[in-house]
Coordinates of C-alpha atoms and ligand atoms in Angstrom, one line a residue:
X283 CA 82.0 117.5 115.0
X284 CA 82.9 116.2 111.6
X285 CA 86.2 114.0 112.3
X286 CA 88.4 112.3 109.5
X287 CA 91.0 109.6 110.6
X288 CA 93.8 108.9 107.8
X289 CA 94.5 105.1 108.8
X290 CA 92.7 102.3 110.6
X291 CA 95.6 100.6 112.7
X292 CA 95.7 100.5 116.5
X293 CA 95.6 104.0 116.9
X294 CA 93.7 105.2 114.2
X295 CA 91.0 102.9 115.0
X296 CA 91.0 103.1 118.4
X297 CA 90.7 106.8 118.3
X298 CA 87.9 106.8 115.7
X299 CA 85.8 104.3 118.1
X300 CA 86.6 106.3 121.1
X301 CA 85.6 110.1 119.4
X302 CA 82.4 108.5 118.2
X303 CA 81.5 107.4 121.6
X304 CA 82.3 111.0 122.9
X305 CA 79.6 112.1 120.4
X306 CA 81.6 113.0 117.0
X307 CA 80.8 111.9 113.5
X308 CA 84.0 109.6 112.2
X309 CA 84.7 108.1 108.5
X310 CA 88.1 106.6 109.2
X311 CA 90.2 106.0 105.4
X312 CA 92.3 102.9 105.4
X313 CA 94.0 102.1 102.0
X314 CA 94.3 98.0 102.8
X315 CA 90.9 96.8 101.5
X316 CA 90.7 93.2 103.4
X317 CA 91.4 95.4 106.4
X318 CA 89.0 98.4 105.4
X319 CA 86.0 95.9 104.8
X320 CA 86.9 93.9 108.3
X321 CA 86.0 97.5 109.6
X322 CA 83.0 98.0 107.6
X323 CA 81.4 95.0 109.1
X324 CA 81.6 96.2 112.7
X325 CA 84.6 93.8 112.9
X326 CA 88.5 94.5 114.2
X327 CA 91.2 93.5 112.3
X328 CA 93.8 92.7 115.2
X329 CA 92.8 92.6 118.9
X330 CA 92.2 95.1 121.0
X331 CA 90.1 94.7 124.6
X332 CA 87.3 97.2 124.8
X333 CA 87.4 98.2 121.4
X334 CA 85.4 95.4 119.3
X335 CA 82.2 96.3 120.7
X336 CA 83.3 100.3 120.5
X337 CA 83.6 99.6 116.9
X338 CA 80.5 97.5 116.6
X339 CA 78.5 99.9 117.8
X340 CA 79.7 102.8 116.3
X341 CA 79.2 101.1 112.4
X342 CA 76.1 100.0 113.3
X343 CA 74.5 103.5 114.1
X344 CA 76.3 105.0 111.8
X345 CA 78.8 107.6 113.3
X346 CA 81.7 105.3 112.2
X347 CA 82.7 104.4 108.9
X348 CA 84.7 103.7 106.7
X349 CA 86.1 104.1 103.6
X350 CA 89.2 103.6 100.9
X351 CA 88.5 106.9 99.0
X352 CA 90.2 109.8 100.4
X353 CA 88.4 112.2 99.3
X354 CA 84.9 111.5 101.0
X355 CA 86.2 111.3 104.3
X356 CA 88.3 114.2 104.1
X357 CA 86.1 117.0 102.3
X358 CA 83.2 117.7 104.9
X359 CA 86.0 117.0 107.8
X360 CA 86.2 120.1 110.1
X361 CA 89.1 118.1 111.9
X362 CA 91.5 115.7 110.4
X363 CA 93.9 113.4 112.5
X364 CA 96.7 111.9 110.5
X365 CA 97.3 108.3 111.9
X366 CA 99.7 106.7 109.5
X367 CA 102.8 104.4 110.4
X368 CA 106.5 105.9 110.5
X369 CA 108.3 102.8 110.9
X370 CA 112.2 102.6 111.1
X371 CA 114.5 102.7 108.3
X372 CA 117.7 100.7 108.7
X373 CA 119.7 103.8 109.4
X374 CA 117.3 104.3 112.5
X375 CA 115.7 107.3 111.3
X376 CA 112.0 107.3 110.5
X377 CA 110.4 106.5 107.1
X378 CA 107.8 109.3 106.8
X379 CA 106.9 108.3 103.3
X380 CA 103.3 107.3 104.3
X381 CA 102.8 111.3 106.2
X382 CA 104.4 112.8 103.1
X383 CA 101.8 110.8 100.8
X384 CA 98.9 111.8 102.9
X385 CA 99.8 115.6 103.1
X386 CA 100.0 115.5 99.2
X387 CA 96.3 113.8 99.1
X388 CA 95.2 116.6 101.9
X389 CA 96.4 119.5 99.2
X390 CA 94.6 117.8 96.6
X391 CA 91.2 118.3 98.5
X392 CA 90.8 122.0 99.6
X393 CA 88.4 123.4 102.1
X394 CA 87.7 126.7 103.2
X395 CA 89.5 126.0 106.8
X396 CA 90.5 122.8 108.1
X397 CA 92.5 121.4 111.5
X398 CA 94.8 118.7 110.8
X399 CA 96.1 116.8 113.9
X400 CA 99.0 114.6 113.1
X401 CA 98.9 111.7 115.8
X402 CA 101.9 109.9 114.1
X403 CA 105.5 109.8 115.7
X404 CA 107.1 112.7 113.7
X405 CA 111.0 113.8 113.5
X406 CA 111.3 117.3 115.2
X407 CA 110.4 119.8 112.6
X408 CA 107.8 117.3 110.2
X409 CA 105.1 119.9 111.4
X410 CA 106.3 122.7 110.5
X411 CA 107.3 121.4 107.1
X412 CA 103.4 119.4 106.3
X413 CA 102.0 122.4 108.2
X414 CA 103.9 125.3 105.0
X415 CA 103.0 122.2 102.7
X416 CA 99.6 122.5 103.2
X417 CA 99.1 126.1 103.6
X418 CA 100.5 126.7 100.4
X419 CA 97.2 124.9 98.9
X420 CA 95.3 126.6 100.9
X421 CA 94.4 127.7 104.7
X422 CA 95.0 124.9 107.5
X423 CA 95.3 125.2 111.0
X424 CA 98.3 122.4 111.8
X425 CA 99.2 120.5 114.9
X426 CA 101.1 117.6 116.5
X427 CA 98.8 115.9 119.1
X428 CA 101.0 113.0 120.4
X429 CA 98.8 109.7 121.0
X430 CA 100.3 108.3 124.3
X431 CA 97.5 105.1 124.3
X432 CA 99.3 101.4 124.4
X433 CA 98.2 98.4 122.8
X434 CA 96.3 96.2 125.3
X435 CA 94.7 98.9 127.0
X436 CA 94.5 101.6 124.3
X437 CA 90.3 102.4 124.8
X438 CA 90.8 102.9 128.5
X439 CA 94.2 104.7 128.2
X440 CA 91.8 107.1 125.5
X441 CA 89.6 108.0 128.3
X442 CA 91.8 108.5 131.0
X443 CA 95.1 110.0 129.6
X444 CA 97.6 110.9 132.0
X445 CA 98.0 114.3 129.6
X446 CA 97.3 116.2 126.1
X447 CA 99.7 117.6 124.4
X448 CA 99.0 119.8 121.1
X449 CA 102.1 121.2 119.8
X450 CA 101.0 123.9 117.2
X451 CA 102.1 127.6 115.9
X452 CA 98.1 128.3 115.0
X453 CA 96.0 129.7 117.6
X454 CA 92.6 128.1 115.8
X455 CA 94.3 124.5 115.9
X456 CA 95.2 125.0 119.5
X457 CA 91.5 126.5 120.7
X458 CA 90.0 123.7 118.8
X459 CA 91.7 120.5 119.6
X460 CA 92.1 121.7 123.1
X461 CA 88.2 121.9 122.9
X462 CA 87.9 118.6 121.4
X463 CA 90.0 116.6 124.6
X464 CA 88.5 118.9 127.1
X465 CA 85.9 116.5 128.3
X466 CA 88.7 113.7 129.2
X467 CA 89.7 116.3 132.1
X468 CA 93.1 116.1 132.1
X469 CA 95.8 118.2 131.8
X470 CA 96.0 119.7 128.1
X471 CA 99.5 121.3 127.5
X472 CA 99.4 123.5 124.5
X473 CA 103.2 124.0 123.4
X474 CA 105.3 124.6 119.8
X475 CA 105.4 121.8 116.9
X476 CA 108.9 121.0 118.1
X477 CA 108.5 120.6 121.7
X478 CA 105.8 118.2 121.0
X479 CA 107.5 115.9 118.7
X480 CA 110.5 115.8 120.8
X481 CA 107.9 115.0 124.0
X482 CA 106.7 111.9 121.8
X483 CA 110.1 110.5 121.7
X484 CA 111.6 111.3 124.9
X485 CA 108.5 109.9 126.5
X486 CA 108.7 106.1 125.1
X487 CA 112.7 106.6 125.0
X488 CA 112.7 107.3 128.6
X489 CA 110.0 104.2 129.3
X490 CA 112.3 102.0 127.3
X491 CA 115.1 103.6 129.7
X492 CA 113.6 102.2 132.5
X493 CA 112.8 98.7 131.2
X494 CA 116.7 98.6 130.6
X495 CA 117.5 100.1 133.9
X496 CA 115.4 97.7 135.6
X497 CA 116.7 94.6 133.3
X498 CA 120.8 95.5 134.5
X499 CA 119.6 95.4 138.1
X500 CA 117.6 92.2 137.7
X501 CA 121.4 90.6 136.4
X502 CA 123.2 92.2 139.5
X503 CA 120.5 90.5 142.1
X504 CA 120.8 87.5 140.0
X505 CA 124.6 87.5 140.7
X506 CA 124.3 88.5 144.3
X507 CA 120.9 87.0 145.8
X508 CA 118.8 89.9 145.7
X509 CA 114.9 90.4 144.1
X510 CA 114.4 92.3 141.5
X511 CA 111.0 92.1 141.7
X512 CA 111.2 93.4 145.7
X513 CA 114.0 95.7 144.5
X514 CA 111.5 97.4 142.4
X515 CA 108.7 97.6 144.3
X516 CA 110.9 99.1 147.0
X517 CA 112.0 101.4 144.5
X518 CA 109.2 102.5 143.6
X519 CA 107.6 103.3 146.6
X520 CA 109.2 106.5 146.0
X521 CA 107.4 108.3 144.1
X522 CA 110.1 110.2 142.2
X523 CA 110.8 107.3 140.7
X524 CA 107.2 105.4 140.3
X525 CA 106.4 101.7 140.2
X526 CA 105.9 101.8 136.3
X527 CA 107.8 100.4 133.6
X528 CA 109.9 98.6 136.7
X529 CA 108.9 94.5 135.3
X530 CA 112.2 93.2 134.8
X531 CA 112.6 90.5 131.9
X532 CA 112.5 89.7 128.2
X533 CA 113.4 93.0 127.5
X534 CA 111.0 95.5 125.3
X535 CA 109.5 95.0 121.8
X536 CA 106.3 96.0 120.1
X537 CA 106.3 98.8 117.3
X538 CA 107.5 102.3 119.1
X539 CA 110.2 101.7 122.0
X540 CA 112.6 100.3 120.0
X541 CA 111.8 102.5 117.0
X542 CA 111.8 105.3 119.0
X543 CA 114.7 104.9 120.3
X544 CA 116.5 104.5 117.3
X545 CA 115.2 107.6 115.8
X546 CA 116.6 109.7 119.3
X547 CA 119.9 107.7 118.3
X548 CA 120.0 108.8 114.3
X549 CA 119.0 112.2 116.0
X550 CA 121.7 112.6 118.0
X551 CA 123.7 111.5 115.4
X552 CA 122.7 114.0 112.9
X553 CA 123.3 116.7 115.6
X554 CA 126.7 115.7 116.0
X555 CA 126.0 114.6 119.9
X556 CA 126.6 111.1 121.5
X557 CA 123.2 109.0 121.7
X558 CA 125.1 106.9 124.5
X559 CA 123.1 106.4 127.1
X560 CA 120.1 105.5 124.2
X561 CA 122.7 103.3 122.6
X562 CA 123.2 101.4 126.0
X563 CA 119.4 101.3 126.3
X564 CA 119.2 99.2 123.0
X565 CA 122.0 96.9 123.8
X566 CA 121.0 96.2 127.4
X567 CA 117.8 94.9 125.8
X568 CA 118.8 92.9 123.3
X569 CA 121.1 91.3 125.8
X570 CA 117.8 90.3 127.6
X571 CA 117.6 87.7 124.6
X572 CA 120.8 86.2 124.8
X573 CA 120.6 85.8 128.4
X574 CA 117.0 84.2 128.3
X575 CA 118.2 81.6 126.2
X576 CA 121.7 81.4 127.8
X577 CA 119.7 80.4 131.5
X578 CA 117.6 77.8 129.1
X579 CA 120.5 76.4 128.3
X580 CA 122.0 76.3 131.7
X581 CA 118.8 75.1 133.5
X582 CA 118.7 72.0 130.8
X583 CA 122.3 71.0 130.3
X584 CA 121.8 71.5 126.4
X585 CA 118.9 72.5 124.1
X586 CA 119.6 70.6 121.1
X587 CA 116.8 67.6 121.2
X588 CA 115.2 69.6 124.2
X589 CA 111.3 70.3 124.0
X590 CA 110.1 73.7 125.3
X591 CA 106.7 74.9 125.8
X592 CA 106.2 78.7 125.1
X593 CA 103.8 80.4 126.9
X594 CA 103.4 83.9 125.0
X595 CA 103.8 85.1 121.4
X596 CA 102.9 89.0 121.5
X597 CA 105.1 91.6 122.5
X598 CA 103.2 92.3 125.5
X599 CA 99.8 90.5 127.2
X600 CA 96.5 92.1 125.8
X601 CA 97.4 92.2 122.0
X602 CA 97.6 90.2 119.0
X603 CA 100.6 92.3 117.5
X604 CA 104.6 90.2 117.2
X605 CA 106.4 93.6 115.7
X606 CA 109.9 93.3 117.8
X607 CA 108.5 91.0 120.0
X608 CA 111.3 89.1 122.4
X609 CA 109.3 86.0 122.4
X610 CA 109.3 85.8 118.5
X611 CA 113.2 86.5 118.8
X612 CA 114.1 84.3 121.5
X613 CA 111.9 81.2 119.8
X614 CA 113.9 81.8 116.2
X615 CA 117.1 81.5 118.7
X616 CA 115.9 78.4 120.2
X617 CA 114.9 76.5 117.3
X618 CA 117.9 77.5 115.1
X619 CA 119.3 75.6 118.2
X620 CA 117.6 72.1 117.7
X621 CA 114.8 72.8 120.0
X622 CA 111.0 71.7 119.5
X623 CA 109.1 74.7 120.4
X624 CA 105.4 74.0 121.3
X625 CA 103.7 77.7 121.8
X626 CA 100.8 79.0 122.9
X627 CA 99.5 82.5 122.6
X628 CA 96.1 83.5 123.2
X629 CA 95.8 86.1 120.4
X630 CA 99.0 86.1 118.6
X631 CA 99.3 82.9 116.7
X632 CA 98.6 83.8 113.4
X633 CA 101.0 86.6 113.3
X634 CA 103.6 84.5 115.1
X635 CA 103.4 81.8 112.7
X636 CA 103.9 84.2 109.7
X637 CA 107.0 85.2 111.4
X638 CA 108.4 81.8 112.6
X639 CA 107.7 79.5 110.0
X640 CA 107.7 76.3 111.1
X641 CA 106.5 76.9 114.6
X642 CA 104.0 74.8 116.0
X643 CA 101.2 76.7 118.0
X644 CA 99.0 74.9 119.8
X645 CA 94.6 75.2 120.9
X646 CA 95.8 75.6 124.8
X647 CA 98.3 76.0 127.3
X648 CA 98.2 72.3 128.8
X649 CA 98.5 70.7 125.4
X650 CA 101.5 73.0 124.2
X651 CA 103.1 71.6 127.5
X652 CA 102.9 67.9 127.3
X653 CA 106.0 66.2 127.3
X654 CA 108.0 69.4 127.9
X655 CA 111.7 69.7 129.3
X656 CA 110.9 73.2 130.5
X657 CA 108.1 76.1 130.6
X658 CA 109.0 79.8 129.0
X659 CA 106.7 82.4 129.8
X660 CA 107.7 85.0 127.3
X661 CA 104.9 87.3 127.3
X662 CA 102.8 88.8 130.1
X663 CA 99.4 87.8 129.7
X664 CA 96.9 88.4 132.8
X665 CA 95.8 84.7 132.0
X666 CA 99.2 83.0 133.0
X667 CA 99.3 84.4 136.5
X668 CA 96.5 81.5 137.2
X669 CA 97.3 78.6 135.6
X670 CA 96.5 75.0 137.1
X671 CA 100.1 74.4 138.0
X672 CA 99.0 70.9 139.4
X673 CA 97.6 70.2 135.9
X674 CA 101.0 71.7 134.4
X675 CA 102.7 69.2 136.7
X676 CA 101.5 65.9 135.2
X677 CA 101.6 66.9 131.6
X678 CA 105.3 68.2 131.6
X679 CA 108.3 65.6 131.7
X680 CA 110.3 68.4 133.7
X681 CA 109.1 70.5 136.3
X682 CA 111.0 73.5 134.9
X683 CA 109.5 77.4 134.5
X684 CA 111.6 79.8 133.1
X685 CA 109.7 83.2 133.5
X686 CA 111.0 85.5 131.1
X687 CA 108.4 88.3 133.1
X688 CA 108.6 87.9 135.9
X689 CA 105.1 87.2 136.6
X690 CA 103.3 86.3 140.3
X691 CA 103.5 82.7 140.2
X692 CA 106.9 81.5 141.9
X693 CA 104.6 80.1 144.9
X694 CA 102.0 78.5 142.6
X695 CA 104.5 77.2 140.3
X696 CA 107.0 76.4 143.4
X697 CA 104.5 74.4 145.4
X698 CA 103.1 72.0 142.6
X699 CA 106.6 70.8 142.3
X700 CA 108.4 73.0 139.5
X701 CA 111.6 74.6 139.4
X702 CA 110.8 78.6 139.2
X703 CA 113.3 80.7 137.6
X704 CA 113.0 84.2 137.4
X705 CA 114.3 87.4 135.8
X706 CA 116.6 87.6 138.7
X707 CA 117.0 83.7 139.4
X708 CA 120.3 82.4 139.2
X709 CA 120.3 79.1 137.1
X710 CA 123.2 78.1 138.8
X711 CA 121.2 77.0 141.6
X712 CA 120.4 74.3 139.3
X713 CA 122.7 72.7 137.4
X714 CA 121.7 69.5 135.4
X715 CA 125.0 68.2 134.0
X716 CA 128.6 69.0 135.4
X717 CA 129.4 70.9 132.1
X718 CA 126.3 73.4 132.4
X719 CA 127.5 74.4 136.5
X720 CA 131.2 74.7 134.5
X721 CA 129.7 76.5 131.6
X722 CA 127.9 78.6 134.3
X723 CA 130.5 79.7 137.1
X724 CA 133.0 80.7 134.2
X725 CA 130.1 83.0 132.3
X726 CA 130.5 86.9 132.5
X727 CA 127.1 88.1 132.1
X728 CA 125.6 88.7 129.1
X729 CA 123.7 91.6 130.2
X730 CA 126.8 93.6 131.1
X731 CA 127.5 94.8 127.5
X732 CA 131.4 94.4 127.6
X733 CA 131.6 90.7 127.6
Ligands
LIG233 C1 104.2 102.5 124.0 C2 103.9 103.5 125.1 O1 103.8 102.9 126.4 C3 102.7 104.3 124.8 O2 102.5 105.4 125.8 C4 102.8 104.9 123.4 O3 101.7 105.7 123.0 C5 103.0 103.8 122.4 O4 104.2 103.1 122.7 C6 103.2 104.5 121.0 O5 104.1 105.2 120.8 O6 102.3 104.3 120.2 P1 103.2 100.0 123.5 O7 104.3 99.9 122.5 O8 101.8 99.6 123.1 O9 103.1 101.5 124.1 O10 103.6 99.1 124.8 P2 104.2 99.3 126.2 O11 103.2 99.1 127.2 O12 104.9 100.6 126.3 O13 105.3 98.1 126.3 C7 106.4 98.1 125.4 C8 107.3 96.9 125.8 O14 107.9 97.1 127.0 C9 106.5 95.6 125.8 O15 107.3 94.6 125.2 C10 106.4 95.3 127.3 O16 106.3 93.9 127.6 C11 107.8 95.9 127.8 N1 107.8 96.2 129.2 C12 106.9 97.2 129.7 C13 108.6 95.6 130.1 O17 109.4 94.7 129.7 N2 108.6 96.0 131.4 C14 107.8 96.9 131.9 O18 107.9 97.2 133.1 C15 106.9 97.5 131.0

């Protein structure tokens, strides 16, 4: 099949690599040209596992391209996949300027039929409203088929989703796209526009409901000697409740929970109902901050002068991408704070220094933590779980690990001599100086919300 992808970002790209490799022919459009002729060389412009060589491979034969003009991608297309950004506006609600903008190029190039799949994170009733936009130029069969893939692992989440969803009012879209994902053999759920849109955002809302959940439980067992990382895992056992999305910590980030959330909230809002618990959700996280840098401070008497070593820039492990990230956050809070910040990321330093200026990245883990007061694991890369704590050990001037996720290291970290603090460790344990064990007993928590 003829395919047309309107925008190259993590999911348009990673959706035109993975519908080549089932056997389509894709010319993706992407309107940023140092970006668009990174892609024409068979080259990514952030970084994704799997999908380099995807990409690679696809320019090289052929069956991917791409291209800035509009027009040649979308004229032979049988099926079009819109793929642009809605990012937040500062009341919450969704800036759909980019969708608008494409649906007015899409009437400007007629066809004699054409399926258009938006893939972008729409407000309940966009569909309906691109879908009589574009009929009124001339026939198209429109859609909203949610993308569900996550940064990090978004080729193999392509392959095996957990579910379809097409939310449409025409029967050809419906027959076709369901066509199109049949081979990935999972369940395809053909429903209305609406119902679709809203399963987008109740879907990450509801993830980012569990981070939160998880994050207020890790403070309880922090106050009262319990695991949250054993809490969890006996949680989740059960399996109406699941072991996913149970990693207490930093808190959430990245470029669709905390958007998404927000746009349930203006929702709510507009519809005259309370967006409380979704309005808890948000503030629970951000309290994750404040109380990651609250335990630094605790665990090393004061940070003014202090010297940390970050471990982590991303928003999560497996990407180069800082939008929202807590680790970007929590460093601005520690350096406005008169700390030396020595990071190391092993994909994210260039878009952490654009955001942090001033921040010092370093080649490698050990050399980020010579000299250091304390260790902060901020993001969850797969790397740090195996990291020469012995090494670690001679290169730091304090045995200190604050692990902001709660990764499998306690023991390693624990038996070459360092300090381990957890999401659920109370600092306490540790005080360096009499006024940190005052500042600490007399402390509500931060995470509670009321103090
Ligand atoms: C999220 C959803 O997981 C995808 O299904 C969805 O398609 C995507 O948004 C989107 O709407 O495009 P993503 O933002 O890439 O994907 O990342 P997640 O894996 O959801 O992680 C979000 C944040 O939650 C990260 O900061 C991560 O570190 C944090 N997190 C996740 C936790 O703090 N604890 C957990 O247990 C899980």
């Amino acid at each position: 099949m003829q395919i047309a992808v309107i925008g190259a970002g993590y999911v348009g790209l990673t959706i035109s690599a993975c519908w080549v490799r089932m056997g389509h022919q894709v010319t993706c459009v992407e309107s940023d040209p140092a970006r668009l002729s990174t892609i024409q060389g068979g080259k990514l412009p952030f970084f994704e596992p799997e999908l380099e060589d995807l990409v690679a491979e696809g320019v090289a034969r052929g069956s991917l391209r791409a291209t800035g003009v509009f027009a040649d991608a979308v004229a032979p297309a049988e099926v079009v996949f819109i793929a642009v950004g809605t990012p937040s506006r500062r009341t919450g609600e969704p800036d759909l300027s980019a969708i608008d903008a494409v649906t007015d190029a899409l009437r400007r190039v007629p066809r004699a039929e054409r399926i258009v799949g938006i893939k972008s994170t729409i407000p309940v009733g966009t569909t309906d409203r691109i879908a009589d936009a574009l009929r009124a130029a001339g026939p198209a069969h429109v859609a909203h088929t949610p993308e569900f893939l996550a940064e990090g692992t978004a080729v193999s989440d392509f392959f095996h989703p957990y579910r379809v969803i097409i939310g449409t009012r025409s029967q050809t879209a419906g027959r076709v796209l369901s066509s199109l994902y049949q081979p990935l053999r999972c369940p395809i759920l053909v429903t209305d526009p609406c119902t679709s849109e809203m399963t987008k955002y109740a879907s990450n809302t509801f993830l980012a409901t569990k981070v939160s959940f998880i994050n207020q439980i890790a403070a309880l067992c922090e106050r009262t000697g319990a695991d949250v990382a054993a809490v969890a895992s006996g949680m989740g056992l059960d399996p109406r409740v699941g072991p996913h999305f149970f990693r207490a910590g930093v808190g959430f980030g990245g470029s669709c929970l905390p958007k998404d959330t927000r746009a349930l909230i203006a929702l709510a809002e507009q519809c005259r109902l309370s967006p409380a618990l979704f309005d808890t959700v948000l503030k629970v996280n951000d309290a994750q901050r404040d109380r990651f840098v609250e335990k630094a401070r605790i665990a090393l008497g004061e940070l003014a002068g202090k010297r940390i070593a970050v471990f982590g820039l991303a928003f999560k492990g497996g990407t180069s991408d800082v939008r929202e990230s807590p680790a970007v956050d929590i460093i601005g809070r520690l350096m406005a704070e008169g700390v030396a910040v020595r990071a190391f990321d092993p994909a994210a330093e260039d878009g952490a220094m654009r955001a942090v200026p001033g921040l010092v990245c370093c080649p490698d883990i050990y050399e980020a933590a010579e000299g250091a007061d304390a260790v902060a694991i901020l993001t969850d890369w797969q790397e740090f779980v195996t990291l020469d704590w012995g090494r670690l050990r001679r290169l730091v001037r304090e045995p200190l690990v604050l692990d902001g996720r709660g990764l499998p290291i306690a023991d390693a970290a624990s038996a070459a001599g360092f300090v381990y603090i957890g999401p659920s460790t109370a600092v306490g344990a540790r005080p360096r100086s009499a006024e940190a064990a005052r500042h600490y007993a007399g402390t509500p928590h931060v995470a509670s919300g009321d103090s």
